[in-house]
Amino acid sequence: MALRPIRLLGDPVLRTPALPVTTFDKELRTLVKDLTDTMLEAPGVGLAAPQLGVGLRVFTYDVDEQLGHLINPVLHFPSDEEQDGDEGCLSLPGLTFDCRRKQHVVAHGQNEYGDPVTIEGSALMARCVQHEADHLDGVLFIDRLDPETKKAALAAIREAAWANEPAPVVKASPHPLFGRTR
Ligand code: NI
């Protein structure tokens, strides 16, 4: 089991659109495994690769006893029906806010071997798929809140202990970067 640290709001990787997966190799399957393990340990109902600092279009989910993953998702909404409900994110720990989402979703994509797969879901499953697919576009659920709720969310974020910690130093390279180490 391999757990990786979950990146928090403020980390630029969460705001960077992720790239499509083109190589379905062992490294990708390790990523899916690490996403799954880290999600289950957190615990959370979904986790997207950018939350582990990996800019690829991959997410995992664990909703209503359904554990799985989806790669290169493309979402469709079979109806205009919407749902309201509390939503949270492992990258904004401890905070939940009412977020409007579509009630039903159909997501086409691939599995870790590159085979085409389709996920159909309603209610929490639909919410999870929309939330995780947003992560792949650098979008967070706080971007989806109505203006009043968003104001409250931003105030709560300012108060959150994790938002006031210095950003963790991620050692990206053993070599000096532009003449200085970081
Ligand atoms: Ni999230």
mmCIF file of C-alpha atoms and ligand atoms in Angstrom:
data_model
loop_
_atom_site.group_PDB
_atom_site.id
_atom_site.type_symbol
_atom_site.label_atom_id
_atom_site.label_comp_id
_atom_site.label_asym_id
_atom_site.label_seq_id
_atom_site.Cartn_x
_atom_site.Cartn_y
_atom_site.Cartn_z
ATOM 1 C CA MET A 1 0.000 0.000 0.000
ATOM 2 C CA ALA A 2 1.386 3.357 -1.019
ATOM 3 C CA LEU A 3 -0.014 6.536 0.428
ATOM 4 C CA ARG A 4 0.960 9.888 -0.987
ATOM 5 C CA PRO A 5 0.402 13.296 0.615
ATOM 6 C CA ILE A 6 -2.734 15.119 -0.561
ATOM 7 C CA ARG A 7 -2.093 18.599 -1.906
ATOM 8 C CA LEU A 8 -4.049 21.401 -0.260
ATOM 9 C CA LEU A 9 -5.743 24.501 -1.627
ATOM 10 C CA GLY A 10 -3.004 26.974 -2.561
ATOM 11 C CA ASP A 11 -0.887 24.376 -4.330
ATOM 12 C CA PRO A 12 -0.738 25.474 -7.985
ATOM 13 C CA VAL A 13 -1.112 21.881 -9.223
ATOM 14 C CA LEU A 14 -4.775 22.030 -8.130
ATOM 15 C CA ARG A 15 -5.337 24.961 -10.494
ATOM 16 C CA THR A 16 -3.519 23.459 -13.479
ATOM 17 C CA PRO A 17 -5.545 21.590 -16.141
ATOM 18 C CA ALA A 18 -4.351 17.981 -16.279
ATOM 19 C CA LEU A 19 -3.150 16.280 -19.461
ATOM 20 C CA PRO A 20 -4.831 13.320 -21.155
ATOM 21 C CA VAL A 21 -3.339 9.909 -20.444
ATOM 22 C CA THR A 22 -1.814 8.441 -23.597
ATOM 23 C CA THR A 23 0.338 5.648 -22.148
ATOM 24 C CA PHE A 24 -1.393 2.844 -20.269
ATOM 25 C CA ASP A 25 1.624 1.324 -18.582
ATOM 26 C CA LYS A 26 2.702 -0.003 -15.211
ATOM 27 C CA GLU A 27 3.404 3.524 -13.969
ATOM 28 C CA LEU A 28 -0.225 4.486 -14.660
ATOM 29 C CA ARG A 29 -1.482 1.434 -12.793
ATOM 30 C CA THR A 30 0.725 2.360 -9.827
ATOM 31 C CA LEU A 31 -0.860 5.826 -9.896
ATOM 32 C CA VAL A 32 -4.366 4.296 -9.863
ATOM 33 C CA LYS A 33 -3.335 2.065 -6.947
ATOM 34 C CA ASP A 34 -1.849 4.982 -4.993
ATOM 35 C CA LEU A 35 -4.940 7.133 -5.662
ATOM 36 C CA THR A 36 -7.167 4.280 -4.458
ATOM 37 C CA ASP A 37 -5.107 3.596 -1.318
ATOM 38 C CA THR A 38 -4.808 7.284 -0.421
ATOM 39 C CA MET A 39 -8.551 7.881 -1.011
ATOM 40 C CA LEU A 40 -9.561 4.898 1.155
ATOM 41 C CA GLU A 41 -7.161 5.889 3.924
ATOM 42 C CA ALA A 42 -8.290 9.554 4.024
ATOM 43 C CA PRO A 43 -11.162 8.481 3.789
ATOM 44 C CA GLY A 44 -12.843 10.129 0.836
ATOM 45 C CA VAL A 45 -15.400 9.262 -1.827
ATOM 46 C CA GLY A 46 -13.147 10.423 -4.650
ATOM 47 C CA LEU A 47 -9.613 11.536 -5.424
ATOM 48 C CA ALA A 48 -8.124 13.056 -8.562
ATOM 49 C CA ALA A 49 -4.500 12.722 -9.703
ATOM 50 C CA PRO A 50 -3.708 16.468 -9.380
ATOM 51 C CA GLN A 51 -4.468 16.129 -5.652
ATOM 52 C CA LEU A 52 -1.401 13.878 -5.461
ATOM 53 C CA GLY A 53 0.594 16.346 -7.556
ATOM 54 C CA VAL A 54 0.212 14.381 -10.792
ATOM 55 C CA GLY A 55 -1.128 16.338 -13.776
ATOM 56 C CA LEU A 56 -2.925 13.501 -15.537
ATOM 57 C CA ARG A 57 -6.644 12.997 -16.238
ATOM 58 C CA VAL A 58 -7.276 10.181 -13.742
ATOM 59 C CA PHE A 59 -9.571 9.897 -10.758
ATOM 60 C CA THR A 60 -10.762 7.206 -8.366
ATOM 61 C CA TYR A 61 -14.109 6.891 -6.571
ATOM 62 C CA ASP A 62 -15.635 4.898 -3.731
ATOM 63 C CA VAL A 63 -19.380 5.542 -3.712
ATOM 64 C CA ASP A 64 -22.176 3.239 -2.502
ATOM 65 C CA GLU A 65 -19.855 0.205 -2.366
ATOM 66 C CA GLN A 66 -18.638 0.904 -5.900
ATOM 67 C CA LEU A 67 -14.862 1.262 -5.972
ATOM 68 C CA GLY A 68 -13.305 2.235 -9.273
ATOM 69 C CA HIS A 69 -11.336 4.645 -11.408
ATOM 70 C CA LEU A 70 -11.803 6.561 -14.637
ATOM 71 C CA ILE A 71 -9.226 7.914 -17.059
ATOM 72 C CA ASN A 72 -9.750 10.691 -19.640
ATOM 73 C CA PRO A 73 -13.385 11.202 -18.614
ATOM 74 C CA VAL A 74 -15.910 12.933 -20.850
ATOM 75 C CA LEU A 75 -19.150 13.834 -19.062
ATOM 76 C CA HIS A 76 -22.679 13.916 -20.421
ATOM 77 C CA PHE A 77 -25.812 15.042 -18.613
ATOM 78 C CA PRO A 78 -28.912 13.122 -19.696
ATOM 79 C CA SER A 79 -31.277 15.600 -18.023
ATOM 80 C CA ASP A 80 -31.314 19.121 -16.611
ATOM 81 C CA GLU A 81 -32.382 17.840 -13.199
ATOM 82 C CA GLU A 82 -30.221 19.231 -10.402
ATOM 83 C CA GLN A 83 -29.407 18.308 -6.815
ATOM 84 C CA ASP A 84 -28.424 20.330 -3.762
ATOM 85 C CA GLY A 85 -26.305 18.906 -1.004
ATOM 86 C CA ASP A 86 -23.199 19.216 1.093
ATOM 87 C CA GLU A 87 -19.919 18.791 -0.714
ATOM 88 C CA GLY A 88 -16.345 18.700 0.537
ATOM 89 C CA CYS A 89 -12.863 18.061 -0.789
ATOM 90 C CA LEU A 90 -9.788 16.370 0.665
ATOM 91 C CA SER A 91 -7.779 19.380 -0.538
ATOM 92 C CA LEU A 92 -9.893 21.649 1.716
ATOM 93 C CA PRO A 93 -10.033 19.420 4.799
ATOM 94 C CA GLY A 94 -12.902 19.816 7.242
ATOM 95 C CA LEU A 95 -15.013 22.177 5.132
ATOM 96 C CA THR A 96 -18.352 21.325 3.504
ATOM 97 C CA PHE A 97 -20.723 23.635 1.698
ATOM 98 C CA ASP A 98 -23.965 23.286 -0.167
ATOM 99 C CA CYS A 99 -23.146 22.873 -3.853
ATOM 100 C CA ARG A 100 -25.588 22.519 -6.720
ATOM 101 C CA ARG A 101 -24.822 19.753 -9.197
ATOM 102 C CA LYS A 102 -26.562 17.845 -11.946
ATOM 103 C CA GLN A 103 -28.524 14.871 -10.569
ATOM 104 C CA HIS A 104 -27.517 12.383 -13.283
ATOM 105 C CA VAL A 105 -24.279 11.888 -15.155
ATOM 106 C CA VAL A 106 -22.906 9.550 -17.791
ATOM 107 C CA ALA A 107 -19.104 9.515 -18.001
ATOM 108 C CA HIS A 108 -17.205 7.895 -20.831
ATOM 109 C CA GLY A 109 -13.520 7.177 -20.443
ATOM 110 C CA GLN A 110 -10.987 4.405 -20.137
ATOM 111 C CA ASN A 111 -9.783 2.004 -17.485
ATOM 112 C CA GLU A 112 -6.132 1.522 -16.492
ATOM 113 C CA TYR A 113 -5.602 -0.840 -19.434
ATOM 114 C CA GLY A 114 -6.972 1.645 -21.967
ATOM 115 C CA ASP A 115 -10.285 -0.186 -22.483
ATOM 116 C CA PRO A 116 -13.329 2.033 -22.993
ATOM 117 C CA VAL A 117 -15.628 2.204 -19.968
ATOM 118 C CA THR A 118 -18.799 4.103 -19.089
ATOM 119 C CA ILE A 119 -19.953 5.087 -15.617
ATOM 120 C CA GLU A 120 -23.587 6.052 -15.061
ATOM 121 C CA GLY A 121 -24.573 7.579 -11.780
ATOM 122 C CA SER A 122 -27.125 9.642 -9.916
ATOM 123 C CA ALA A 123 -27.166 11.507 -6.610
ATOM 124 C CA LEU A 124 -23.864 11.049 -4.713
ATOM 125 C CA MET A 125 -22.200 9.136 -7.560
ATOM 126 C CA ALA A 126 -23.103 11.910 -10.009
ATOM 127 C CA ARG A 127 -21.843 14.541 -7.558
ATOM 128 C CA CYS A 128 -18.562 12.668 -7.096
ATOM 129 C CA VAL A 129 -17.939 12.259 -10.836
ATOM 130 C CA GLN A 130 -18.624 15.960 -11.484
ATOM 131 C CA HIS A 131 -16.387 17.000 -8.576
ATOM 132 C CA GLU A 132 -13.472 14.782 -9.647
ATOM 133 C CA ALA A 133 -13.777 15.673 -13.345
ATOM 134 C CA ASP A 134 -13.636 19.345 -12.313
ATOM 135 C CA HIS A 135 -10.310 18.672 -10.545
ATOM 136 C CA LEU A 136 -8.876 17.583 -13.911
ATOM 137 C CA ASP A 137 -9.711 21.038 -15.294
ATOM 138 C CA GLY A 138 -8.205 22.867 -12.316
ATOM 139 C CA VAL A 139 -11.695 23.647 -10.989
ATOM 140 C CA LEU A 140 -12.562 23.287 -7.280
ATOM 141 C CA PHE A 141 -16.030 22.933 -5.761
ATOM 142 C CA ILE A 142 -15.734 26.341 -4.122
ATOM 143 C CA ASP A 143 -15.829 27.763 -7.677
ATOM 144 C CA ARG A 144 -19.306 26.224 -8.083
ATOM 145 C CA LEU A 145 -20.941 27.755 -5.000
ATOM 146 C CA ASP A 146 -23.611 30.426 -5.184
ATOM 147 C CA PRO A 147 -22.206 33.882 -4.287
ATOM 148 C CA GLU A 148 -23.491 33.933 -0.690
ATOM 149 C CA THR A 149 -22.146 30.462 0.092
ATOM 150 C CA LYS A 150 -18.866 31.233 -1.603
ATOM 151 C CA LYS A 151 -18.396 34.271 0.625
ATOM 152 C CA ALA A 152 -18.893 32.072 3.698
ATOM 153 C CA ALA A 153 -16.552 29.450 2.234
ATOM 154 C CA LEU A 154 -13.744 31.938 1.645
ATOM 155 C CA ALA A 155 -14.105 33.227 5.215
ATOM 156 C CA ALA A 156 -13.956 29.663 6.565
ATOM 157 C CA ILE A 157 -10.886 28.940 4.449
ATOM 158 C CA ARG A 158 -9.130 31.992 5.877
ATOM 159 C CA GLU A 159 -9.847 30.628 9.369
ATOM 160 C CA ALA A 160 -8.773 27.052 8.585
ATOM 161 C CA ALA A 161 -5.561 26.000 10.317
ATOM 162 C CA TRP A 162 -4.210 24.254 7.212
ATOM 163 C CA ALA A 163 -4.596 27.424 5.129
ATOM 164 C CA ASN A 164 -2.219 29.291 7.438
ATOM 165 C CA GLU A 165 0.553 26.749 7.445
ATOM 166 C CA PRO A 166 3.548 27.474 5.265
ATOM 167 C CA ALA A 167 3.393 25.597 1.973
ATOM 168 C CA PRO A 168 5.205 22.270 2.218
ATOM 169 C CA VAL A 169 8.511 22.240 0.431
ATOM 170 C CA VAL A 170 8.326 19.672 -2.333
ATOM 171 C CA LYS A 171 11.740 18.641 -3.478
ATOM 172 C CA ALA A 172 11.258 18.367 -7.213
ATOM 173 C CA SER A 173 14.879 18.057 -8.267
ATOM 174 C CA PRO A 174 18.183 17.385 -6.561
ATOM 175 C CA HIS A 175 19.712 20.053 -8.757
ATOM 176 C CA PRO A 176 19.687 23.786 -8.037
ATOM 177 C CA LEU A 177 16.850 25.549 -9.802
ATOM 178 C CA PHE A 178 17.945 28.765 -11.510
ATOM 179 C CA GLY A 179 21.029 28.919 -9.381
ATOM 180 C CA ARG A 180 19.319 28.446 -6.037
ATOM 181 C CA THR A 181 17.957 25.491 -4.174
ATOM 182 C CA ARG A 182 14.349 25.542 -2.988
HETATM 183 NI NI NI B 1 -11.866 17.308 -4.327
#
